[in-house]
Amino acid sequence: MKYPFREYHLFQLLSEYEAAQLPMDVSIHNYFRTHKALGSGDRRFIAETAYGMLRWKGLLEALTTQCDWPGLFAAWRSLDSRSSEELKKLPLATQVSCPQILWDWLCNSHGEARAEELCRASNTQAPTTIRANRMKTDRDTLLKRLAHEHDVEACPDSPSGIRFRQRANFFQLPEFKEGLFEVQDAGSQLLADLVAAEPGQKVLDFCAGSGGKTLAFAHRLCGQGQIYLHDVRRHALYEARKRLKRAGIQNAQLLWEDAPQHSKLKKKMDWVLVDAPCSGTGTLRRNPDMKWRYTEATLRDLCALQR
């Protein structure tokens, strides 16, 4: 069957995502990189629709007998015309498009009402929040500069946060290239604020990933003292190295999993930040594809890794 231009590329993207089992944001990046003829409007439609369909995939599957991507897209387009009475006949987990295993976990931990609230919130588009790099600027100065060309506001949850009320290609902004900000959710910013390190102290970010939390608290040391970043994933530390350089942080050292310095650093730290490997459920609003990959084994393996 021949589909309209945008729908054809939407279905191609979703099929490639499903086959490769890569995160949706990576799949979108790869697809757009190899299909440069797609205009900005096409890309926006494809990306927003793909994310919307993944958020509501469980509900869409219950509303159609044709569960391939074209069938789910047809169900997606019909959502607004569905009556509330029709939807209320479905199980609550299906209404909020939550996999049963994840729904059971949420209900056991928070109760059904709170679980429903969390699921409905995760099915809305997340705002994009950045963090001003206080090694190079402050929030008010950066906010005024960005406001000349963007619809932005101070984030009420974080003293360094700025929220964009519109889409933007952040990584192409001159302010990003100058290292004046990093894209970081307000929750992660608040976690990093718990590290009240002082100049001259030693800090270990033990599950550092690509260094987002280190970047958030590094200004507290004023370039004095030492920060150590450790992670079992080398590719994450390679990314952290690039981010540290762009941010202008020079008192940070990467620690590989097999680094000989480990034993020498025992009992030498003033602060140790451990953001242990987790389920990732806190990022479902931004990464809705993750919820369809949870299994009993997922939770069991994560608990073993944390221990």
mmCIF file of C-alpha atoms in Angstrom:
data_model
loop_
_atom_site.group_PDB
_atom_site.id
_atom_site.type_symbol
_atom_site.label_atom_id
_atom_site.label_comp_id
_atom_site.label_asym_id
_atom_site.label_seq_id
_atom_site.Cartn_x
_atom_site.Cartn_y
_atom_site.Cartn_z
ATOM 1 C CA MET A 1 0.000 0.000 0.000
ATOM 2 C CA LYS A 2 1.236 3.481 -0.854
ATOM 3 C CA TYR A 3 1.152 5.976 2.024
ATOM 4 C CA PRO A 4 1.374 9.787 2.060
ATOM 5 C CA PHE A 5 4.937 11.114 2.303
ATOM 6 C CA ARG A 6 5.002 11.876 6.037
ATOM 7 C CA GLU A 7 3.161 8.720 7.020
ATOM 8 C CA TYR A 8 5.502 6.601 4.919
ATOM 9 C CA HIS A 9 8.535 7.970 6.758
ATOM 10 C CA LEU A 10 6.752 7.657 10.117
ATOM 11 C CA PHE A 11 6.104 3.956 9.519
ATOM 12 C CA GLN A 12 9.648 3.431 8.233
ATOM 13 C CA LEU A 13 11.100 5.052 11.339
ATOM 14 C CA LEU A 14 8.927 2.999 13.695
ATOM 15 C CA SER A 15 9.754 -0.221 11.838
ATOM 16 C CA GLU A 16 13.493 0.498 12.056
ATOM 17 C CA TYR A 17 13.143 1.380 15.751
ATOM 18 C CA GLU A 18 11.341 -1.906 16.418
ATOM 19 C CA ALA A 19 13.894 -3.968 14.499
ATOM 20 C CA ALA A 20 17.006 -2.342 15.975
ATOM 21 C CA GLN A 21 15.729 -2.192 19.589
ATOM 22 C CA LEU A 22 17.485 1.146 20.048
ATOM 23 C CA PRO A 23 16.070 3.984 22.166
ATOM 24 C CA MET A 24 13.594 6.104 20.232
ATOM 25 C CA ASP A 25 15.690 9.273 20.409
ATOM 26 C CA VAL A 26 18.644 7.398 18.893
ATOM 27 C CA SER A 27 16.406 5.896 16.204
ATOM 28 C CA ILE A 28 15.046 9.336 15.299
ATOM 29 C CA HIS A 29 18.534 10.834 15.151
ATOM 30 C CA ASN A 30 19.783 8.028 12.907
ATOM 31 C CA TYR A 31 16.753 8.186 10.619
ATOM 32 C CA PHE A 32 16.877 11.940 10.115
ATOM 33 C CA ARG A 33 20.620 11.788 9.504
ATOM 34 C CA THR A 34 20.097 9.377 6.602
ATOM 35 C CA HIS A 35 17.001 11.163 5.223
ATOM 36 C CA LYS A 36 18.203 14.724 4.807
ATOM 37 C CA ALA A 37 15.419 15.593 2.343
ATOM 38 C CA LEU A 38 12.914 15.728 5.208
ATOM 39 C CA GLY A 39 12.020 19.325 6.022
ATOM 40 C CA SER A 40 11.689 20.775 9.518
ATOM 41 C CA GLY A 41 7.888 20.435 9.433
ATOM 42 C CA ASP A 42 8.166 16.817 8.319
ATOM 43 C CA ARG A 43 10.645 16.031 11.076
ATOM 44 C CA ARG A 44 8.486 17.671 13.725
ATOM 45 C CA PHE A 45 5.396 15.730 12.623
ATOM 46 C CA ILE A 46 7.268 12.418 12.454
ATOM 47 C CA ALA A 47 9.042 12.813 15.810
ATOM 48 C CA GLU A 48 6.014 14.084 17.741
ATOM 49 C CA THR A 49 3.707 11.441 16.276
ATOM 50 C CA ALA A 50 6.176 8.616 16.921
ATOM 51 C CA TYR A 51 6.542 9.640 20.571
ATOM 52 C CA GLY A 52 2.782 10.052 20.942
ATOM 53 C CA MET A 53 2.092 6.605 19.510
ATOM 54 C CA LEU A 54 4.645 5.019 21.845
ATOM 55 C CA ARG A 55 3.170 6.799 24.873
ATOM 56 C CA TRP A 56 -0.298 5.481 24.073
ATOM 57 C CA LYS A 57 0.684 2.190 22.423
ATOM 58 C CA GLY A 58 -1.098 0.042 25.026
ATOM 59 C CA LEU A 59 -4.372 1.907 24.584
ATOM 60 C CA LEU A 60 -4.047 1.987 20.791
ATOM 61 C CA GLU A 61 -3.596 -1.792 20.671
ATOM 62 C CA ALA A 62 -6.831 -2.198 22.635
ATOM 63 C CA LEU A 63 -8.729 0.016 20.198
ATOM 64 C CA THR A 64 -7.800 -1.762 16.971
ATOM 65 C CA THR A 65 -7.498 -5.271 15.593
ATOM 66 C CA GLN A 66 -4.780 -4.117 13.175
ATOM 67 C CA CYS A 67 -1.753 -3.799 15.454
ATOM 68 C CA ASP A 68 0.885 -2.948 12.859
ATOM 69 C CA TRP A 69 2.137 0.650 12.713
ATOM 70 C CA PRO A 70 -0.413 1.844 10.112
ATOM 71 C CA GLY A 71 -3.206 0.326 12.207
ATOM 72 C CA LEU A 72 -1.922 1.938 15.400
ATOM 73 C CA PHE A 73 -1.606 5.257 13.575
ATOM 74 C CA ALA A 74 -5.249 5.048 12.505
ATOM 75 C CA ALA A 75 -6.236 4.375 16.131
ATOM 76 C CA TRP A 76 -4.019 7.285 17.230
ATOM 77 C CA ARG A 77 -5.819 9.684 14.889
ATOM 78 C CA SER A 78 -9.202 8.500 16.172
ATOM 79 C CA LEU A 79 -8.435 9.043 19.881
ATOM 80 C CA ASP A 80 -10.054 12.479 20.111
ATOM 81 C CA SER A 81 -13.295 11.137 18.668
ATOM 82 C CA ARG A 82 -13.560 8.270 21.158
ATOM 83 C CA SER A 83 -16.139 8.755 23.879
ATOM 84 C CA SER A 84 -15.097 8.711 27.517
ATOM 85 C CA GLU A 85 -17.722 6.012 28.124
ATOM 86 C CA GLU A 86 -16.033 3.759 25.571
ATOM 87 C CA LEU A 87 -12.610 4.240 27.152
ATOM 88 C CA LYS A 88 -13.883 3.707 30.708
ATOM 89 C CA LYS A 89 -14.926 0.167 29.788
ATOM 90 C CA LEU A 90 -11.236 -0.733 29.440
ATOM 91 C CA PRO A 91 -9.024 -1.801 32.381
ATOM 92 C CA LEU A 92 -7.461 1.214 34.079
ATOM 93 C CA ALA A 93 -3.934 0.104 33.160
ATOM 94 C CA THR A 94 -5.006 0.070 29.501
ATOM 95 C CA GLN A 95 -6.714 3.464 29.786
ATOM 96 C CA VAL A 96 -3.435 5.034 30.896
ATOM 97 C CA SER A 97 -1.403 2.893 28.462
ATOM 98 C CA CYS A 98 0.745 1.217 31.080
ATOM 99 C CA PRO A 99 2.188 -2.322 30.768
ATOM 100 C CA GLN A 100 0.584 -4.600 33.349
ATOM 101 C CA ILE A 101 3.858 -5.451 35.088
ATOM 102 C CA LEU A 102 4.748 -1.776 35.528
ATOM 103 C CA TRP A 103 1.180 -0.967 36.584
ATOM 104 C CA ASP A 104 1.314 -3.627 39.297
ATOM 105 C CA TRP A 105 4.633 -2.252 40.586
ATOM 106 C CA LEU A 106 3.252 1.288 40.736
ATOM 107 C CA CYS A 107 0.024 0.234 42.445
ATOM 108 C CA ASN A 108 1.889 -1.817 45.048
ATOM 109 C CA SER A 109 4.209 1.104 45.794
ATOM 110 C CA HIS A 110 1.854 4.090 45.546
ATOM 111 C CA GLY A 111 -1.753 2.869 45.404
ATOM 112 C CA GLU A 112 -4.035 2.869 42.374
ATOM 113 C CA ALA A 113 -5.000 6.569 42.428
ATOM 114 C CA ARG A 114 -1.397 7.766 42.569
ATOM 115 C CA ALA A 115 -0.364 5.180 39.961
ATOM 116 C CA GLU A 116 -3.001 6.541 37.581
ATOM 117 C CA GLU A 117 -1.817 10.098 38.214
ATOM 118 C CA LEU A 118 1.809 9.151 37.524
ATOM 119 C CA CYS A 119 0.923 7.302 34.317
ATOM 120 C CA ARG A 120 -1.208 10.125 32.944
ATOM 121 C CA ALA A 121 1.552 12.632 33.688
ATOM 122 C CA SER A 122 4.130 10.412 31.968
ATOM 123 C CA ASN A 123 1.949 10.416 28.844
ATOM 124 C CA THR A 124 2.281 14.186 28.411
ATOM 125 C CA GLN A 125 5.203 15.871 26.692
ATOM 126 C CA ALA A 126 7.941 16.826 29.130
ATOM 127 C CA PRO A 127 9.193 20.425 29.250
ATOM 128 C CA THR A 128 12.828 20.935 28.356
ATOM 129 C CA THR A 129 14.962 22.310 31.162
ATOM 130 C CA ILE A 130 18.548 23.487 30.990
ATOM 131 C CA ARG A 131 20.992 24.291 33.779
ATOM 132 C CA ALA A 132 23.126 27.413 33.694
ATOM 133 C CA ASN A 133 26.835 26.612 34.047
ATOM 134 C CA ARG A 134 27.739 28.663 37.096
ATOM 135 C CA MET A 135 31.424 28.235 36.294
ATOM 136 C CA LYS A 136 30.880 30.640 33.389
ATOM 137 C CA THR A 137 27.646 32.568 33.996
ATOM 138 C CA ASP A 138 24.584 32.832 36.229
ATOM 139 C CA ARG A 139 20.961 32.033 35.546
ATOM 140 C CA ASP A 140 19.715 35.627 35.262
ATOM 141 C CA THR A 141 22.407 36.627 32.771
ATOM 142 C CA LEU A 142 21.824 33.533 30.645
ATOM 143 C CA LEU A 143 18.041 33.946 30.863
ATOM 144 C CA LYS A 144 18.223 37.517 29.532
ATOM 145 C CA ARG A 145 20.487 36.454 26.686
ATOM 146 C CA LEU A 146 18.287 33.535 25.651
ATOM 147 C CA ALA A 147 15.091 35.595 25.940
ATOM 148 C CA HIS A 148 16.105 37.689 22.913
ATOM 149 C CA GLU A 149 15.309 34.778 20.597
ATOM 150 C CA HIS A 150 13.520 32.129 22.683
ATOM 151 C CA ASP A 151 10.466 31.772 24.897
ATOM 152 C CA VAL A 152 12.087 30.900 28.225
ATOM 153 C CA GLU A 153 11.360 31.205 31.932
ATOM 154 C CA ALA A 154 13.178 30.591 35.196
ATOM 155 C CA CYS A 155 12.556 27.080 36.495
ATOM 156 C CA PRO A 156 10.745 27.298 39.858
ATOM 157 C CA ASP A 157 12.234 24.014 41.066
ATOM 158 C CA SER A 158 15.943 24.722 40.595
ATOM 159 C CA PRO A 159 18.021 27.856 41.271
ATOM 160 C CA SER A 160 20.079 27.209 38.129
ATOM 161 C CA GLY A 161 17.285 25.940 35.874
ATOM 162 C CA ILE A 162 15.739 27.584 32.816
ATOM 163 C CA ARG A 163 12.709 26.108 31.088
ATOM 164 C CA PHE A 164 12.053 26.410 27.356
ATOM 165 C CA ARG A 165 8.402 26.857 26.405
ATOM 166 C CA GLN A 166 9.143 26.052 22.770
ATOM 167 C CA ARG A 167 11.192 23.569 20.812
ATOM 168 C CA ALA A 168 14.794 24.454 20.037
ATOM 169 C CA ASN A 169 17.860 22.741 18.646
ATOM 170 C CA PHE A 170 19.821 23.269 21.842
ATOM 171 C CA PHE A 171 23.064 21.731 20.683
ATOM 172 C CA GLN A 172 23.371 24.270 17.866
ATOM 173 C CA LEU A 173 22.843 27.320 20.072
ATOM 174 C CA PRO A 174 25.950 29.504 20.547
ATOM 175 C CA GLU A 175 25.297 29.528 24.303
ATOM 176 C CA PHE A 176 25.610 25.734 24.363
ATOM 177 C CA LYS A 177 28.779 25.728 22.264
ATOM 178 C CA GLU A 178 30.259 28.284 24.663
ATOM 179 C CA GLY A 179 29.549 25.918 27.552
ATOM 180 C CA LEU A 180 27.070 28.273 29.226
ATOM 181 C CA PHE A 181 24.459 25.573 29.841
ATOM 182 C CA GLU A 182 23.682 21.863 29.802
ATOM 183 C CA VAL A 183 20.354 20.184 29.104
ATOM 184 C CA GLN A 184 19.337 18.624 32.430
ATOM 185 C CA ASP A 185 15.996 17.834 34.089
ATOM 186 C CA ALA A 186 15.163 19.824 37.203
ATOM 187 C CA GLY A 187 15.117 16.643 39.305
ATOM 188 C CA SER A 188 18.714 15.832 38.417
ATOM 189 C CA GLN A 189 19.709 19.408 39.180
ATOM 190 C CA LEU A 190 18.168 19.172 42.647
ATOM 191 C CA LEU A 191 19.938 15.874 43.318
ATOM 192 C CA ALA A 192 23.288 17.451 42.492
ATOM 193 C CA ASP A 193 22.478 20.385 44.795
ATOM 194 C CA LEU A 194 22.591 17.961 47.741
ATOM 195 C CA VAL A 195 26.372 17.779 47.295
ATOM 196 C CA ALA A 196 27.387 20.804 49.366
ATOM 197 C CA ALA A 197 31.088 20.450 48.579
ATOM 198 C CA GLU A 198 33.514 23.242 49.411
ATOM 199 C CA PRO A 199 36.761 24.434 47.777
ATOM 200 C CA GLY A 200 39.625 22.045 48.478
ATOM 201 C CA GLN A 201 37.467 18.984 49.116
ATOM 202 C CA LYS A 202 37.467 15.665 47.252
ATOM 203 C CA VAL A 203 34.275 14.357 45.659
ATOM 204 C CA LEU A 204 33.583 10.984 44.045
ATOM 205 C CA ASP A 205 30.674 10.717 41.607
ATOM 206 C CA PHE A 206 30.585 6.924 41.647
ATOM 207 C CA CYS A 207 27.871 6.244 39.043
ATOM 208 C CA ALA A 208 28.742 9.303 36.994
ATOM 209 C CA GLY A 209 27.365 8.311 33.609
ATOM 210 C CA SER A 210 28.174 11.128 31.206
ATOM 211 C CA GLY A 211 28.840 13.555 34.054
ATOM 212 C CA GLY A 212 25.596 15.524 34.322
ATOM 213 C CA LYS A 213 25.562 15.669 38.128
ATOM 214 C CA THR A 214 29.276 16.481 38.318
ATOM 215 C CA LEU A 215 28.726 19.385 35.953
ATOM 216 C CA ALA A 216 25.965 20.640 38.248
ATOM 217 C CA PHE A 217 27.956 20.725 41.504
ATOM 218 C CA ALA A 218 31.481 21.428 40.201
ATOM 219 C CA HIS A 219 31.124 25.195 40.669
ATOM 220 C CA ARG A 220 30.998 24.687 44.439
ATOM 221 C CA LEU A 221 34.687 23.755 44.485
ATOM 222 C CA CYS A 222 35.708 26.952 42.642
ATOM 223 C CA GLY A 223 38.339 25.008 40.717
ATOM 224 C CA GLN A 224 40.010 23.849 43.945
ATOM 225 C CA GLY A 225 40.016 20.293 45.268
ATOM 226 C CA GLN A 226 39.400 17.230 43.103
ATOM 227 C CA ILE A 227 36.411 15.524 41.513
ATOM 228 C CA TYR A 228 36.551 11.857 40.481
ATOM 229 C CA LEU A 229 34.086 10.400 37.987
ATOM 230 C CA HIS A 230 33.595 6.632 37.946
ATOM 231 C CA ASP A 231 31.349 4.459 35.807
ATOM 232 C CA VAL A 232 31.448 0.906 34.482
ATOM 233 C CA ARG A 233 30.569 2.171 30.995
ATOM 234 C CA ARG A 234 33.588 3.559 29.192
ATOM 235 C CA HIS A 235 31.519 5.232 26.481
ATOM 236 C CA ALA A 236 29.705 7.254 29.154
ATOM 237 C CA LEU A 237 32.995 8.506 30.596
ATOM 238 C CA TYR A 238 34.245 9.424 27.126
ATOM 239 C CA GLU A 239 31.142 11.603 26.764
ATOM 240 C CA ALA A 240 31.761 13.048 30.247
ATOM 241 C CA ARG A 241 35.262 14.049 29.165
ATOM 242 C CA LYS A 242 33.858 16.125 26.285
ATOM 243 C CA ARG A 243 31.268 17.778 28.505
ATOM 244 C CA LEU A 244 33.812 18.646 31.193
ATOM 245 C CA LYS A 245 36.036 20.304 28.606
ATOM 246 C CA ARG A 246 33.175 22.355 27.160
ATOM 247 C CA ALA A 247 32.112 23.448 30.658
ATOM 248 C CA GLY A 248 35.651 24.544 31.562
ATOM 249 C CA ILE A 249 36.060 22.127 34.487
ATOM 250 C CA GLN A 250 39.737 21.267 34.959
ATOM 251 C CA ASN A 251 39.818 19.687 38.426
ATOM 252 C CA ALA A 252 38.090 16.439 37.406
ATOM 253 C CA GLN A 253 39.603 13.000 36.800
ATOM 254 C CA LEU A 254 38.009 9.989 35.114
ATOM 255 C CA LEU A 255 38.224 6.635 36.915
ATOM 256 C CA TRP A 256 37.816 3.519 34.787
ATOM 257 C CA GLU A 257 36.331 0.442 36.426
ATOM 258 C CA ASP A 258 39.743 -1.267 36.603
ATOM 259 C CA ALA A 259 41.711 1.852 37.564
ATOM 260 C CA PRO A 260 44.572 1.091 40.012
ATOM 261 C CA GLN A 261 43.814 4.316 41.919
ATOM 262 C CA HIS A 262 40.691 2.792 43.488
ATOM 263 C CA SER A 263 42.454 1.371 46.539
ATOM 264 C CA LYS A 264 44.399 4.590 47.097
ATOM 265 C CA LEU A 265 41.216 6.651 47.248
ATOM 266 C CA LYS A 266 39.464 4.637 49.964
ATOM 267 C CA LYS A 267 38.488 6.773 52.964
ATOM 268 C CA LYS A 268 39.944 9.846 51.244
ATOM 269 C CA MET A 269 36.675 11.354 49.975
ATOM 270 C CA ASP A 270 34.747 14.196 51.591
ATOM 271 C CA TRP A 271 31.671 13.430 49.481
ATOM 272 C CA VAL A 272 30.527 10.323 47.614
ATOM 273 C CA LEU A 273 27.515 10.554 45.305
ATOM 274 C CA VAL A 274 25.987 7.190 44.348
ATOM 275 C CA ASP A 275 23.153 7.359 41.817
ATOM 276 C CA ALA A 276 22.834 3.572 41.640
ATOM 277 C CA PRO A 277 21.665 1.806 38.466
ATOM 278 C CA CYS A 278 17.907 2.185 38.453
ATOM 279 C CA SER A 279 14.824 1.191 36.517
ATOM 280 C CA GLY A 280 14.670 4.453 34.597
ATOM 281 C CA THR A 281 10.969 4.869 35.383
ATOM 282 C CA GLY A 282 11.659 8.458 36.385
ATOM 283 C CA THR A 283 12.404 9.263 32.743
ATOM 284 C CA LEU A 284 9.337 7.651 31.140
ATOM 285 C CA ARG A 285 7.867 11.044 30.306
ATOM 286 C CA ARG A 286 10.881 11.767 28.129
ATOM 287 C CA ASN A 287 11.555 8.160 27.065
ATOM 288 C CA PRO A 288 8.140 6.482 26.691
ATOM 289 C CA ASP A 289 9.600 3.609 24.669
ATOM 290 C CA MET A 290 11.304 2.294 27.823
ATOM 291 C CA LYS A 291 8.078 1.201 29.485
ATOM 292 C CA TRP A 292 7.402 -1.439 26.845
ATOM 293 C CA ARG A 293 10.708 -3.162 27.609
ATOM 294 C CA TYR A 294 10.250 -3.904 31.316
ATOM 295 C CA THR A 295 10.110 -7.537 32.456
ATOM 296 C CA GLU A 296 10.440 -9.356 35.767
ATOM 297 C CA ALA A 297 14.023 -10.085 34.751
ATOM 298 C CA THR A 298 14.670 -6.351 34.300
ATOM 299 C CA LEU A 299 13.880 -5.605 37.931
ATOM 300 C CA ARG A 300 15.673 -8.709 39.212
ATOM 301 C CA ASP A 301 18.852 -7.921 37.270
ATOM 302 C CA LEU A 302 18.843 -4.287 38.392
ATOM 303 C CA CYS A 303 18.486 -5.268 42.054
ATOM 304 C CA ALA A 304 21.428 -7.658 41.690
ATOM 305 C CA LEU A 305 23.511 -4.956 40.018
ATOM 306 C CA GLN A 306 22.699 -2.419 42.736
ATOM 307 C CA ARG A 307 23.836 -4.816 45.454
#
